[in-house]
Amino acid sequence: MNRAEQREHTRRTLLRESRRLFAAQGYAAVGLAEIVRAAGVTKGALYHHFDGGKTALFRSVLEEVQQEVAQAVARAADAEDDPWEQLLAGCRTFLASAADPEVQQIMLLDGPAVLGWNEWRALDEAASARHLAEALTSLIDAGILSPQPVEPLTRLLSGAMNETALWLASSSGPADLADAQAALTRILEGLRAA
């Protein structure tokens, strides 16, 4: 393995092990010593790859989780031909993805707490809110949704889905995800043009 491959291997190992630890224990409960021990590297190696230390490492893990969720949403939407069904499939997939305890811990619980609300929102915007706004704009332009300002609608729907994902984290009912997806579908149906 050459030096570039070794560096990338070390970086990927740090991301994988810290993600596993953050998901299982939460950011606050995980120390740097535990991360480097699990990754089999030194603290110097961690700081070489993530010069902001634990917070920079967490930011990279969060970005990775957000990208994975966004990719799952995009795959679900792309599997549908009809633009309306694309929106529904994407939103349902977001809720299903966000119901995963690992995603909840990293993306929804620790993300805003560790990075602060403004930075977390900027990352969320880059990962998913922009795509939601684009989908809503297309549906409005096509006359499928009633004409309305896209920015507040995007924020309302994104906030509702994030809050529902947090609720799913503490719910225990076997039908809660399906019920949440059905409720979201009813909300979205109310936005359709007459």
mmCIF file of C-alpha atoms in Angstrom:
data_model
loop_
_atom_site.group_PDB
_atom_site.id
_atom_site.type_symbol
_atom_site.label_atom_id
_atom_site.label_comp_id
_atom_site.label_asym_id
_atom_site.label_seq_id
_atom_site.Cartn_x
_atom_site.Cartn_y
_atom_site.Cartn_z
ATOM 1 C CA MET A 1 0.000 0.000 0.000
ATOM 2 C CA ASN A 2 1.504 3.382 -0.994
ATOM 3 C CA ARG A 3 1.459 6.479 1.251
ATOM 4 C CA ALA A 4 -1.672 7.988 -0.325
ATOM 5 C CA GLU A 5 -3.537 4.697 0.048
ATOM 6 C CA GLN A 6 -2.336 4.381 3.649
ATOM 7 C CA ARG A 7 -3.536 7.921 4.458
ATOM 8 C CA GLU A 8 -6.929 7.224 2.926
ATOM 9 C CA HIS A 9 -7.161 3.894 4.757
ATOM 10 C CA THR A 10 -6.393 5.631 8.071
ATOM 11 C CA ARG A 11 -8.954 8.349 7.365
ATOM 12 C CA ARG A 12 -11.659 5.805 6.440
ATOM 13 C CA THR A 13 -10.859 3.732 9.554
ATOM 14 C CA LEU A 14 -11.180 6.804 11.790
ATOM 15 C CA LEU A 15 -14.512 7.682 10.175
ATOM 16 C CA ARG A 16 -15.855 4.126 10.449
ATOM 17 C CA GLU A 17 -14.828 3.598 14.068
ATOM 18 C CA SER A 18 -15.891 7.035 15.288
ATOM 19 C CA ARG A 19 -19.224 6.664 13.515
ATOM 20 C CA ARG A 20 -19.804 3.343 15.244
ATOM 21 C CA LEU A 21 -18.920 4.845 18.623
ATOM 22 C CA PHE A 22 -20.887 8.082 18.148
ATOM 23 C CA ALA A 23 -23.949 6.114 17.043
ATOM 24 C CA ALA A 24 -23.788 3.709 19.955
ATOM 25 C CA GLN A 25 -22.864 6.092 22.781
ATOM 26 C CA GLY A 26 -23.495 9.631 21.564
ATOM 27 C CA TYR A 27 -20.839 12.253 20.872
ATOM 28 C CA ALA A 28 -20.431 13.449 24.461
ATOM 29 C CA ALA A 29 -19.752 9.968 25.825
ATOM 30 C CA VAL A 30 -16.951 9.160 23.369
ATOM 31 C CA GLY A 31 -13.403 10.286 24.098
ATOM 32 C CA LEU A 32 -10.509 10.707 21.695
ATOM 33 C CA ALA A 33 -8.605 7.914 23.420
ATOM 34 C CA GLU A 34 -11.466 5.520 22.723
ATOM 35 C CA ILE A 35 -11.632 6.551 19.057
ATOM 36 C CA VAL A 36 -7.901 6.150 18.386
ATOM 37 C CA ARG A 37 -7.828 2.848 20.277
ATOM 38 C CA ALA A 38 -10.722 1.494 18.192
ATOM 39 C CA ALA A 39 -9.117 2.742 14.969
ATOM 40 C CA GLY A 40 -5.672 1.449 15.942
ATOM 41 C CA VAL A 41 -4.000 4.816 15.336
ATOM 42 C CA THR A 42 -2.367 7.552 17.392
ATOM 43 C CA LYS A 43 -3.900 10.867 18.433
ATOM 44 C CA GLY A 44 -1.366 12.491 16.132
ATOM 45 C CA ALA A 45 -2.845 10.569 13.182
ATOM 46 C CA LEU A 46 -6.330 11.691 14.143
ATOM 47 C CA TYR A 47 -5.240 15.333 14.301
ATOM 48 C CA HIS A 48 -3.362 14.951 11.017
ATOM 49 C CA HIS A 49 -6.558 13.938 9.247
ATOM 50 C CA PHE A 50 -8.987 16.017 11.314
ATOM 51 C CA ASP A 51 -7.142 19.092 12.554
ATOM 52 C CA GLY A 52 -10.144 20.199 14.574
ATOM 53 C CA GLY A 53 -9.950 16.947 16.551
ATOM 54 C CA LYS A 54 -13.093 15.227 17.702
ATOM 55 C CA THR A 55 -15.429 17.963 16.448
ATOM 56 C CA ALA A 56 -13.922 17.939 12.947
ATOM 57 C CA LEU A 57 -14.133 14.146 12.906
ATOM 58 C CA PHE A 58 -17.775 14.304 13.982
ATOM 59 C CA ARG A 59 -18.535 16.887 11.267
ATOM 60 C CA SER A 60 -17.151 14.481 8.653
ATOM 61 C CA VAL A 61 -19.188 11.605 10.081
ATOM 62 C CA LEU A 62 -22.319 13.767 10.043
ATOM 63 C CA GLU A 63 -21.705 14.810 6.437
ATOM 64 C CA GLU A 64 -21.285 11.149 5.511
ATOM 65 C CA VAL A 65 -24.574 10.182 7.210
ATOM 66 C CA GLN A 66 -26.428 13.106 5.621
ATOM 67 C CA GLN A 67 -25.097 12.183 2.182
ATOM 68 C CA GLU A 68 -26.178 8.565 2.627
ATOM 69 C CA VAL A 69 -29.702 9.641 3.606
ATOM 70 C CA ALA A 70 -29.842 12.073 0.676
ATOM 71 C CA GLN A 71 -28.700 9.328 -1.699
ATOM 72 C CA ALA A 72 -31.363 6.929 -0.392
ATOM 73 C CA VAL A 73 -34.021 9.635 -0.866
ATOM 74 C CA ALA A 74 -32.777 10.350 -4.402
ATOM 75 C CA ARG A 75 -32.763 6.632 -5.310
ATOM 76 C CA ALA A 76 -36.333 6.227 -4.075
ATOM 77 C CA ALA A 77 -37.500 9.310 -5.959
ATOM 78 C CA ASP A 78 -35.659 8.317 -9.140
ATOM 79 C CA ALA A 79 -37.352 4.910 -9.074
ATOM 80 C CA GLU A 80 -40.685 6.650 -9.738
ATOM 81 C CA ASP A 81 -41.737 8.082 -13.102
ATOM 82 C CA ASP A 82 -44.422 10.473 -11.908
ATOM 83 C CA PRO A 83 -43.131 13.718 -10.301
ATOM 84 C CA TRP A 84 -45.748 13.555 -7.541
ATOM 85 C CA GLU A 85 -44.845 9.966 -6.701
ATOM 86 C CA GLN A 86 -41.175 11.001 -6.696
ATOM 87 C CA LEU A 87 -41.898 13.552 -3.955
ATOM 88 C CA LEU A 88 -43.895 11.056 -1.910
ATOM 89 C CA ALA A 89 -41.284 8.316 -2.287
ATOM 90 C CA GLY A 90 -38.476 10.682 -1.325
ATOM 91 C CA CYS A 91 -40.264 11.973 1.768
ATOM 92 C CA ARG A 92 -41.273 8.493 2.908
ATOM 93 C CA THR A 93 -37.725 7.267 2.420
ATOM 94 C CA PHE A 94 -36.374 10.165 4.471
ATOM 95 C CA LEU A 95 -38.627 9.171 7.380
ATOM 96 C CA ALA A 96 -37.657 5.516 7.026
ATOM 97 C CA SER A 97 -33.950 6.391 6.898
ATOM 98 C CA ALA A 98 -34.226 8.790 9.800
ATOM 99 C CA ALA A 99 -35.967 6.105 11.863
ATOM 100 C CA ASP A 100 -32.620 4.292 11.965
ATOM 101 C CA PRO A 101 -31.156 4.796 15.483
ATOM 102 C CA GLU A 102 -27.663 5.494 14.086
ATOM 103 C CA VAL A 103 -28.990 8.230 11.805
ATOM 104 C CA GLN A 104 -31.097 9.709 14.608
ATOM 105 C CA GLN A 105 -28.198 9.875 17.055
ATOM 106 C CA ILE A 106 -25.680 11.369 14.657
ATOM 107 C CA MET A 107 -27.838 13.487 12.363
ATOM 108 C CA LEU A 108 -30.718 14.655 14.515
ATOM 109 C CA LEU A 109 -29.595 14.531 18.153
ATOM 110 C CA ASP A 110 -25.847 15.178 18.182
ATOM 111 C CA GLY A 111 -25.590 17.160 14.944
ATOM 112 C CA PRO A 112 -27.257 20.370 16.153
ATOM 113 C CA ALA A 113 -25.890 19.984 19.690
ATOM 114 C CA VAL A 114 -22.259 19.503 18.658
ATOM 115 C CA LEU A 115 -21.987 21.866 15.695
ATOM 116 C CA GLY A 116 -24.567 24.432 16.717
ATOM 117 C CA TRP A 117 -27.863 25.115 15.030
ATOM 118 C CA ASN A 118 -26.523 27.381 12.240
ATOM 119 C CA GLU A 119 -23.793 25.024 11.069
ATOM 120 C CA TRP A 120 -26.095 22.007 11.324
ATOM 121 C CA ARG A 121 -28.739 23.816 9.243
ATOM 122 C CA ALA A 122 -26.133 24.719 6.608
ATOM 123 C CA LEU A 123 -25.107 21.063 6.322
ATOM 124 C CA ASP A 124 -28.760 19.960 6.225
ATOM 125 C CA GLU A 125 -29.413 22.542 3.515
ATOM 126 C CA ALA A 126 -26.526 21.230 1.431
ATOM 127 C CA ALA A 127 -27.518 17.585 1.902
ATOM 128 C CA SER A 128 -31.284 17.595 1.521
ATOM 129 C CA ALA A 129 -33.260 20.818 1.883
ATOM 130 C CA ARG A 130 -31.987 22.126 -1.448
ATOM 131 C CA HIS A 131 -33.262 18.986 -3.190
ATOM 132 C CA LEU A 132 -36.634 19.265 -1.482
ATOM 133 C CA ALA A 133 -36.896 22.897 -2.624
ATOM 134 C CA GLU A 134 -36.043 21.864 -6.187
ATOM 135 C CA ALA A 135 -38.690 19.131 -6.160
ATOM 136 C CA LEU A 136 -41.335 21.492 -4.775
ATOM 137 C CA THR A 137 -40.439 24.164 -7.335
ATOM 138 C CA SER A 138 -40.813 21.642 -10.156
ATOM 139 C CA LEU A 139 -44.195 20.505 -8.849
ATOM 140 C CA ILE A 140 -45.422 24.096 -8.557
ATOM 141 C CA ASP A 141 -44.135 24.933 -12.039
ATOM 142 C CA ALA A 142 -45.921 21.867 -13.417
ATOM 143 C CA GLY A 143 -49.191 22.925 -11.737
ATOM 144 C CA ILE A 144 -49.239 19.833 -9.500
ATOM 145 C CA LEU A 145 -48.891 21.911 -6.335
ATOM 146 C CA SER A 146 -50.775 25.135 -5.764
ATOM 147 C CA PRO A 147 -48.669 28.248 -6.438
ATOM 148 C CA GLN A 148 -46.918 29.373 -3.240
ATOM 149 C CA PRO A 149 -43.541 30.546 -1.956
ATOM 150 C CA VAL A 150 -41.150 27.598 -1.961
ATOM 151 C CA GLU A 151 -38.758 28.716 0.788
ATOM 152 C CA PRO A 152 -41.207 28.637 3.710
ATOM 153 C CA LEU A 153 -42.837 25.463 2.391
ATOM 154 C CA THR A 154 -39.441 23.755 2.236
ATOM 155 C CA ARG A 155 -38.648 24.803 5.806
ATOM 156 C CA LEU A 156 -42.045 23.672 7.100
ATOM 157 C CA LEU A 157 -41.839 20.254 5.467
ATOM 158 C CA SER A 158 -38.178 19.735 6.382
ATOM 159 C CA GLY A 159 -38.833 20.728 9.991
ATOM 160 C CA ALA A 160 -41.896 18.505 10.200
ATOM 161 C CA MET A 161 -39.975 15.525 8.848
ATOM 162 C CA ASN A 162 -37.001 16.104 11.179
ATOM 163 C CA GLU A 163 -39.335 16.436 14.180
ATOM 164 C CA THR A 164 -41.192 13.285 13.162
ATOM 165 C CA ALA A 165 -37.893 11.416 12.879
ATOM 166 C CA LEU A 166 -37.034 12.489 16.424
ATOM 167 C CA TRP A 167 -40.423 11.296 17.623
ATOM 168 C CA LEU A 168 -39.851 7.962 15.889
ATOM 169 C CA ALA A 169 -36.628 7.635 17.891
ATOM 170 C CA SER A 170 -38.596 7.444 21.117
ATOM 171 C CA SER A 171 -41.716 5.706 19.875
ATOM 172 C CA SER A 172 -42.256 2.029 20.388
ATOM 173 C CA GLY A 173 -45.335 1.273 18.329
ATOM 174 C CA PRO A 174 -44.758 -1.143 15.447
ATOM 175 C CA ALA A 175 -46.994 0.945 13.161
ATOM 176 C CA ASP A 176 -45.500 4.339 14.079
ATOM 177 C CA LEU A 177 -43.352 4.675 10.939
ATOM 178 C CA ALA A 178 -46.225 3.684 8.664
ATOM 179 C CA ASP A 179 -48.563 6.046 10.527
ATOM 180 C CA ALA A 180 -46.050 8.892 10.215
ATOM 181 C CA GLN A 181 -45.610 8.257 6.504
ATOM 182 C CA ALA A 182 -49.389 8.203 6.021
ATOM 183 C CA ALA A 183 -49.802 11.466 7.936
ATOM 184 C CA LEU A 184 -47.076 13.085 5.845
ATOM 185 C CA THR A 185 -48.795 11.897 2.669
ATOM 186 C CA ARG A 186 -52.072 13.504 3.829
ATOM 187 C CA ILE A 187 -50.253 16.784 4.516
ATOM 188 C CA LEU A 188 -48.632 16.713 1.090
ATOM 189 C CA GLU A 189 -51.951 15.842 -0.584
ATOM 190 C CA GLY A 190 -53.386 19.021 0.933
ATOM 191 C CA LEU A 191 -50.838 21.031 -1.063
ATOM 192 C CA ARG A 192 -51.975 19.681 -4.419
ATOM 193 C CA ALA A 193 -53.606 21.990 -6.872
ATOM 194 C CA ALA A 194 -57.365 21.541 -7.165
#
